[in-house]
Amino acid sequence: MIQAAELALAMLFTPIHILMFTLGIVMGLFLGVLPGIDAVFGLAVLLPFCLVIDPTAALPLILGMASITFTSGPIPSILIGAPGTAGSTATIVDGHPMAKRGEAGKAMGAAFTASLIGGLFGALVLTVSVPIFRPLVLMFGSPEFLAMSILGISLVSVLCGGYPLRGVVSAGLGMLISLIGQDPILGVERWSFGVPYLLQKVSIITVALGFFALAEIVDLAIKRTRISVSHSSAGKWDGMRETLKHKKLVLSSSAIGALVGFMPGLGAAVACWIAYAWALIVSKPRSGFGKGDIRGVIAPEAADNASVGGALIPTIAFGIPGGTLMALMLSAFWMMGMKPGPELLTKNLHLVYLIIWTIALSNILGAALCFLFTDYVAKLATVRIEILAPVVIMLIYGGGLVTTMNIGDIIVVVVFCILGWGMKQLDWPRPPLLLGFILGPLIERFYFASTMVYGYKWVTRPGVLVIFALTAICLWVGLRIQRKEAEVQSTGGAES
Amino acid sequence: MKFHASKKLIPHLVVIVAIGIGLLLTWDWPYETALFPRVGCIVVLGVAIISLVSELVRGRGDEAKLGDGWVSSQPSGDRSLRRVGVVFGWLILFLIGVWALGYEVAAVIFVFLFMKINGKQSWRISILFTVFSFVFLYSVFRLLLDVIWPHGALWGILGL
């Protein structure tokens, strides 16, 4: 095993591998910064090359690119409120308010440091799991995935920021919107009114682009103000220090990211929200969350990057892709002649270690490169909105349109912009809607899969019971947070 | 009992009506198709009604003041209906432009017109950013990523 690890490391430092690795990292950094365009898109572009390049050279290219989009993804989330990747959606909640306060550099410093630690944690989890891949994957089935999704939706109780009922309605709306299209069991159309575009599921990227990014830019354009009037001296190094100060939060969020990433179907988009809610539960004081609390940036970013390592476990061990990115990764493996499963783990173990080394090194290099440019990028927040708005709107429309190349993508972006802006003006919490939208289809799919295989006995599986106990704790803590917030606000109201 | 009617109750009513219609539409669907939408609609409808009643009875004016990430906490300044209409009008015009002319052409025209007319920028800045936008779109999406944007409907109608 050690020999295989050494061989993989030696391979990574040959000229052709260094070249491919660098190409992948530069491409990943660039794609992550473009709103709405993520590693899935990059991998689709690179897939044909996997046929013609030597597998050991193609691996650093595709994995370097895929890992790094998660590191640069928070840049647009923090600066303009547009998620660079689906795993950066939760970063918007506190990252963007920090940028508005002139602390974009600090937020990005924290995000890159947390991403680096999360990415390394994910690689470590992958390394440790190699000998126990098989029993580890078999421990989890659709009932556990369902229980985990229910745990995710229970986090609405901590995400509704003082409006519990509105939060539940918001999450419910998100779930119902996510059900539009063909149902996964019989293929019958639901609420699509014969519109072909609506038969397919609406993408989380187009929803998040409209709901947060475009809504924020529209709000700024209406107010005729810039993202941040001042540029704080608190920069990337302060962000790094803050992250290192919260090492327990970073490590626990990384563990959440790796675990959720490991569960097929959940992925980074779910991991970042669970980690965000985790930060809310374990942090004190909580009053700064939603207003630019750095812990709200650290937790989702650590989880986001750690999820890559976790997601690769079922992909490598059984050839079970956890999501679109891993499905494409699996296609790339097959095209390169690599067969995930026992053969890869025995005959080609050095390739598994090449994957692990690539993830670890690309996270280090990616974070270093992002750090290098943070100060320049952070100044974008002070650009006048008259100049920034048209360019950002152009990118948001482009990011939306790339999803399916249908005008319906942009219509969805605009519709969700109106909804997001309206909710913002009328004091309706927005994060629960996004959480509901992400988890709705997963809960439905895993529910039917669980009841078909296990009947109603799925509820009694030990893993499910443990996750349900965690759900109950989350709900209890969430309700306590809501009660305390109400008490603080009523006291404040009485004093003022 | 004192009732606090305000414009903030409008979203509740919109949600209740929309979900009510959505629930009615599930009536003819098979069990597997309808299970989740129906349960979801009933739960959301119930909570929305409870929320509406509680806000009608208690009022929410003095309650939670949340951050930007959750909801708006800042006064929006000049948020007259006219400015809201103008900004959303630009979004709709850009959308129509993408449909009619294709993304690349519409994006370039949008950037120039938004800067010149809405942003009241100088000719120099407006042209500079328009050229920059075009070069960026073409080099990144067309050359680097090999993205082929859908053609505008107008070109099809004109037979181009």
Tab-separated table of C-alpha atoms in Angstrom, chain A residues 27 30-31 34 37 41-42 45 92-94 97 100 158-166 168-169 171-173 175-176 179 183 185-191 193 212 214 216-219 221-224 276 280 288-291 384-391 393-399 401-402 405-407 410-411 414 417-418 421 423-432 440 443-445 447-448 452 456 485 489-490 493, chain B residues 7-12 15 18-19 21-23 25-26 29-44 47-52 54-55 58 60 62-80 83-85 87-88 90-96 98-100 102-103 107-108 110-112 114-115 118-121 125 129 132-134 136-137 140-141 144-150:
chain	number	residue	atom	x	y	z
A	27	MET	CA	-9.129	25.687	-15.704
A	30	PHE	CA	-11.427	29.917	-13.798
A	31	LEU	CA	-14.599	27.832	-14.059
A	34	LEU	CA	-17.855	32.001	-13.429
A	37	ILE	CA	-20.508	27.098	-14.348
A	41	PHE	CA	-19.306	21.656	-17.216
A	42	GLY	CA	-15.501	21.503	-17.160
A	45	VAL	CA	-15.464	19.658	-21.936
A	92	ILE	CA	-23.822	33.556	0.195
A	93	VAL	CA	-25.836	33.917	3.419
A	94	ASP	CA	-22.923	35.366	5.409
A	97	PRO	CA	-23.080	40.576	3.734
A	100	LYS	CA	-21.171	44.563	1.647
A	158	VAL	CA	-32.269	26.762	12.552
A	159	LEU	CA	-32.229	28.462	9.147
A	160	CYS	CA	-35.453	30.441	9.373
A	161	GLY	CA	-33.879	33.264	11.345
A	162	GLY	CA	-36.652	34.257	13.750
A	163	TYR	CA	-39.562	33.466	11.426
A	164	PRO	CA	-40.255	29.762	12.054
A	165	LEU	CA	-43.619	29.602	10.286
A	166	ARG	CA	-42.443	31.582	7.281
A	168	VAL	CA	-41.432	26.198	7.034
A	169	VAL	CA	-43.654	27.678	4.295
A	171	ALA	CA	-38.935	25.321	2.640
A	172	GLY	CA	-42.229	23.682	1.640
A	173	LEU	CA	-42.490	25.954	-1.385
A	175	MET	CA	-39.815	21.304	-2.099
A	176	LEU	CA	-42.994	21.704	-4.139
A	179	LEU	CA	-41.306	18.407	-7.780
A	183	ASP	CA	-42.266	12.076	-11.314
A	185	ILE	CA	-41.561	6.500	-10.362
A	186	LEU	CA	-44.145	6.539	-13.171
A	187	GLY	CA	-42.901	9.413	-15.302
A	188	VAL	CA	-46.245	11.230	-15.072
A	189	GLU	CA	-45.929	14.993	-15.514
A	190	ARG	CA	-46.601	17.216	-12.507
A	191	TRP	CA	-47.519	20.892	-12.734
A	193	PHE	CA	-48.793	22.411	-17.930
A	212	PHE	CA	-29.790	35.200	-4.740
A	214	LEU	CA	-29.752	38.466	-9.686
A	216	GLU	CA	-29.036	41.110	-5.036
A	217	ILE	CA	-27.825	42.938	-8.150
A	218	VAL	CA	-31.342	44.143	-8.910
A	219	ASP	CA	-31.669	45.434	-5.346
A	221	ALA	CA	-29.337	48.714	-9.042
A	222	ILE	CA	-32.649	49.940	-7.617
A	223	LYS	CA	-30.878	51.582	-4.674
A	224	ARG	CA	-28.134	52.869	-7.009
A	276	TYR	CA	-23.984	25.906	7.853
A	280	LEU	CA	-25.422	27.869	13.808
A	288	GLY	CA	-24.368	37.647	13.718
A	289	PHE	CA	-25.451	34.804	11.433
A	290	GLY	CA	-27.103	36.025	8.266
A	291	LYS	CA	-25.507	39.429	8.775
A	384	ARG	CA	-19.936	51.384	-9.079
A	385	ILE	CA	-23.147	49.400	-9.666
A	386	GLU	CA	-23.794	51.189	-12.987
A	387	ILE	CA	-20.647	49.503	-14.323
A	388	LEU	CA	-20.848	46.235	-12.396
A	389	ALA	CA	-24.557	45.467	-12.923
A	390	PRO	CA	-24.649	45.003	-16.727
A	391	VAL	CA	-21.525	42.813	-16.728
A	393	ILE	CA	-26.268	40.360	-15.262
A	394	MET	CA	-24.689	39.294	-18.567
A	395	LEU	CA	-22.686	36.587	-16.758
A	396	ILE	CA	-25.695	35.434	-14.724
A	397	TYR	CA	-27.810	35.043	-17.886
A	398	GLY	CA	-24.913	33.207	-19.551
A	399	GLY	CA	-24.426	30.943	-16.521
A	401	LEU	CA	-28.342	29.537	-20.262
A	402	VAL	CA	-25.410	27.109	-20.209
A	405	MET	CA	-29.158	25.911	-23.617
A	406	ASN	CA	-32.891	26.673	-23.534
A	407	ILE	CA	-34.427	30.134	-23.183
A	410	ILE	CA	-33.189	32.442	-18.351
A	411	ILE	CA	-36.942	32.648	-17.729
A	414	VAL	CA	-35.771	35.948	-13.951
A	417	CYS	CA	-35.079	36.774	-9.183
A	418	ILE	CA	-38.544	38.327	-8.799
A	421	TRP	CA	-36.238	40.038	-4.419
A	423	MET	CA	-39.081	37.715	-0.348
A	424	LYS	CA	-36.152	39.924	0.632
A	425	GLN	CA	-38.333	43.044	0.664
A	426	LEU	CA	-41.128	41.348	2.613
A	427	ASP	CA	-38.866	39.751	5.265
A	428	TRP	CA	-39.281	36.146	4.213
A	429	PRO	CA	-36.236	33.925	4.893
A	430	ARG	CA	-34.716	32.717	1.629
A	431	PRO	CA	-32.266	29.910	2.611
A	432	PRO	CA	-35.041	27.428	3.602
A	440	GLY	CA	-37.360	17.624	-2.063
A	443	ILE	CA	-36.551	12.642	-0.042
A	444	GLU	CA	-39.124	11.443	-2.582
A	445	ARG	CA	-36.660	9.175	-4.422
A	447	TYR	CA	-38.576	7.186	0.318
A	448	PHE	CA	-39.870	5.078	-2.573
A	452	MET	CA	-39.907	-0.818	-2.086
A	456	TYR	CA	-41.825	0.071	6.526
A	485	GLU	CA	-34.083	34.997	19.335
A	489	GLN	CA	-35.923	40.699	20.095
A	490	SER	CA	-38.848	41.268	22.434
A	493	GLY	CA	-38.136	45.983	21.332
B	7	LYS	CA	-49.145	44.489	2.840
B	8	LYS	CA	-46.881	41.880	4.439
B	9	LEU	CA	-49.868	39.536	4.547
B	10	ILE	CA	-50.123	39.542	0.759
B	11	PRO	CA	-47.450	36.802	0.287
B	12	HIS	CA	-49.408	34.535	2.645
B	15	VAL	CA	-49.048	31.211	-1.240
B	18	ALA	CA	-51.213	29.044	-5.345
B	19	ILE	CA	-50.883	25.969	-3.141
B	21	ILE	CA	-54.723	25.444	-6.911
B	22	GLY	CA	-51.685	23.144	-6.936
B	23	LEU	CA	-53.450	20.755	-4.564
B	25	LEU	CA	-54.413	19.788	-9.763
B	26	THR	CA	-53.043	16.695	-7.998
B	29	TRP	CA	-52.715	11.892	-10.527
B	30	PRO	CA	-51.830	8.265	-9.684
B	31	TYR	CA	-50.935	7.512	-6.040
B	32	GLU	CA	-47.132	7.390	-6.541
B	33	THR	CA	-47.133	10.626	-8.531
B	34	ALA	CA	-49.413	12.486	-6.163
B	35	LEU	CA	-48.155	11.315	-2.752
B	36	PHE	CA	-45.390	13.841	-2.177
B	37	PRO	CA	-46.984	16.838	-3.914
B	38	ARG	CA	-50.256	16.245	-2.046
B	39	VAL	CA	-48.659	15.810	1.385
B	40	GLY	CA	-46.408	18.810	0.701
B	41	CYS	CA	-49.326	20.995	-0.394
B	42	ILE	CA	-51.437	20.088	2.634
B	43	VAL	CA	-48.579	20.764	5.094
B	44	VAL	CA	-47.568	24.057	3.454
B	47	VAL	CA	-48.648	26.210	8.039
B	48	ALA	CA	-49.323	29.183	5.728
B	49	ILE	CA	-52.851	29.549	7.180
B	50	ILE	CA	-51.503	29.324	10.764
B	51	SER	CA	-48.830	31.883	9.899
B	52	LEU	CA	-51.397	34.217	8.317
B	54	SER	CA	-50.885	34.485	13.824
B	55	GLU	CA	-49.599	37.530	11.963
B	58	ARG	CA	-50.229	39.514	16.697
B	60	ARG	CA	-44.999	41.321	13.153
B	62	ASP	CA	-41.746	44.814	16.074
B	63	GLU	CA	-40.319	41.337	15.583
B	64	ALA	CA	-37.242	39.797	14.049
B	65	LYS	CA	-34.762	42.109	12.423
B	66	LEU	CA	-32.648	39.880	10.260
B	67	GLY	CA	-29.507	40.235	8.239
B	68	ASP	CA	-29.123	40.623	4.494
B	69	GLY	CA	-28.354	36.959	4.052
B	70	TRP	CA	-31.779	35.986	5.346
B	71	VAL	CA	-33.910	38.931	4.357
B	72	SER	CA	-33.578	42.664	3.895
B	73	SER	CA	-32.480	44.624	6.948
B	74	GLN	CA	-31.559	47.881	5.274
B	75	PRO	CA	-33.930	50.520	4.091
B	76	SER	CA	-33.833	50.364	0.316
B	77	GLY	CA	-33.458	54.114	-0.129
B	78	ASP	CA	-34.898	55.241	-3.437
B	79	ARG	CA	-37.102	52.268	-4.074
B	80	SER	CA	-39.885	53.997	-5.867
B	83	ARG	CA	-37.022	52.465	-10.363
B	84	VAL	CA	-38.191	48.933	-9.610
B	85	GLY	CA	-40.085	48.911	-12.902
B	87	VAL	CA	-34.631	47.686	-13.498
B	88	PHE	CA	-36.992	44.753	-14.015
B	90	TRP	CA	-34.158	45.939	-18.380
B	91	LEU	CA	-34.123	42.295	-17.280
B	92	ILE	CA	-37.194	41.500	-19.381
B	93	LEU	CA	-35.790	43.385	-22.391
B	94	PHE	CA	-32.521	41.430	-22.112
B	95	LEU	CA	-34.521	38.199	-21.889
B	96	ILE	CA	-36.475	39.086	-25.035
B	98	VAL	CA	-31.632	36.687	-25.931
B	99	TRP	CA	-34.685	34.962	-27.397
B	100	ALA	CA	-34.781	37.136	-30.511
B	102	GLY	CA	-29.231	35.045	-29.436
B	103	TYR	CA	-27.183	35.410	-26.269
B	107	ALA	CA	-25.466	40.571	-24.233
B	108	VAL	CA	-23.291	43.072	-26.077
B	110	PHE	CA	-27.537	45.057	-23.309
B	111	VAL	CA	-24.198	45.983	-21.714
B	112	PHE	CA	-23.858	49.057	-23.925
B	114	PHE	CA	-27.600	49.636	-19.794
B	115	MET	CA	-24.388	51.567	-19.214
B	118	ASN	CA	-29.530	53.511	-17.281
B	119	GLY	CA	-26.029	54.098	-15.885
B	120	LYS	CA	-25.547	57.422	-17.687
B	121	GLN	CA	-21.905	56.546	-18.321
B	125	ILE	CA	-16.626	53.828	-20.714
B	129	PHE	CA	-16.923	47.789	-21.343
B	132	PHE	CA	-14.427	44.004	-23.078
B	133	SER	CA	-17.662	42.022	-22.596
B	134	PHE	CA	-17.644	40.839	-26.199
B	136	PHE	CA	-14.553	38.011	-22.764
B	137	LEU	CA	-17.654	36.158	-23.982
B	140	VAL	CA	-13.990	32.250	-22.840
B	141	PHE	CA	-17.191	30.660	-24.000
B	144	LEU	CA	-11.950	28.134	-24.664
B	145	LEU	CA	-15.061	26.228	-23.599
B	146	ASP	CA	-16.446	25.559	-27.083
B	147	VAL	CA	-19.944	26.677	-26.093
B	148	ILE	CA	-22.388	27.036	-28.976
B	149	TRP	CA	-25.180	29.364	-27.854
B	150	PRO	CA	-28.675	28.824	-29.270
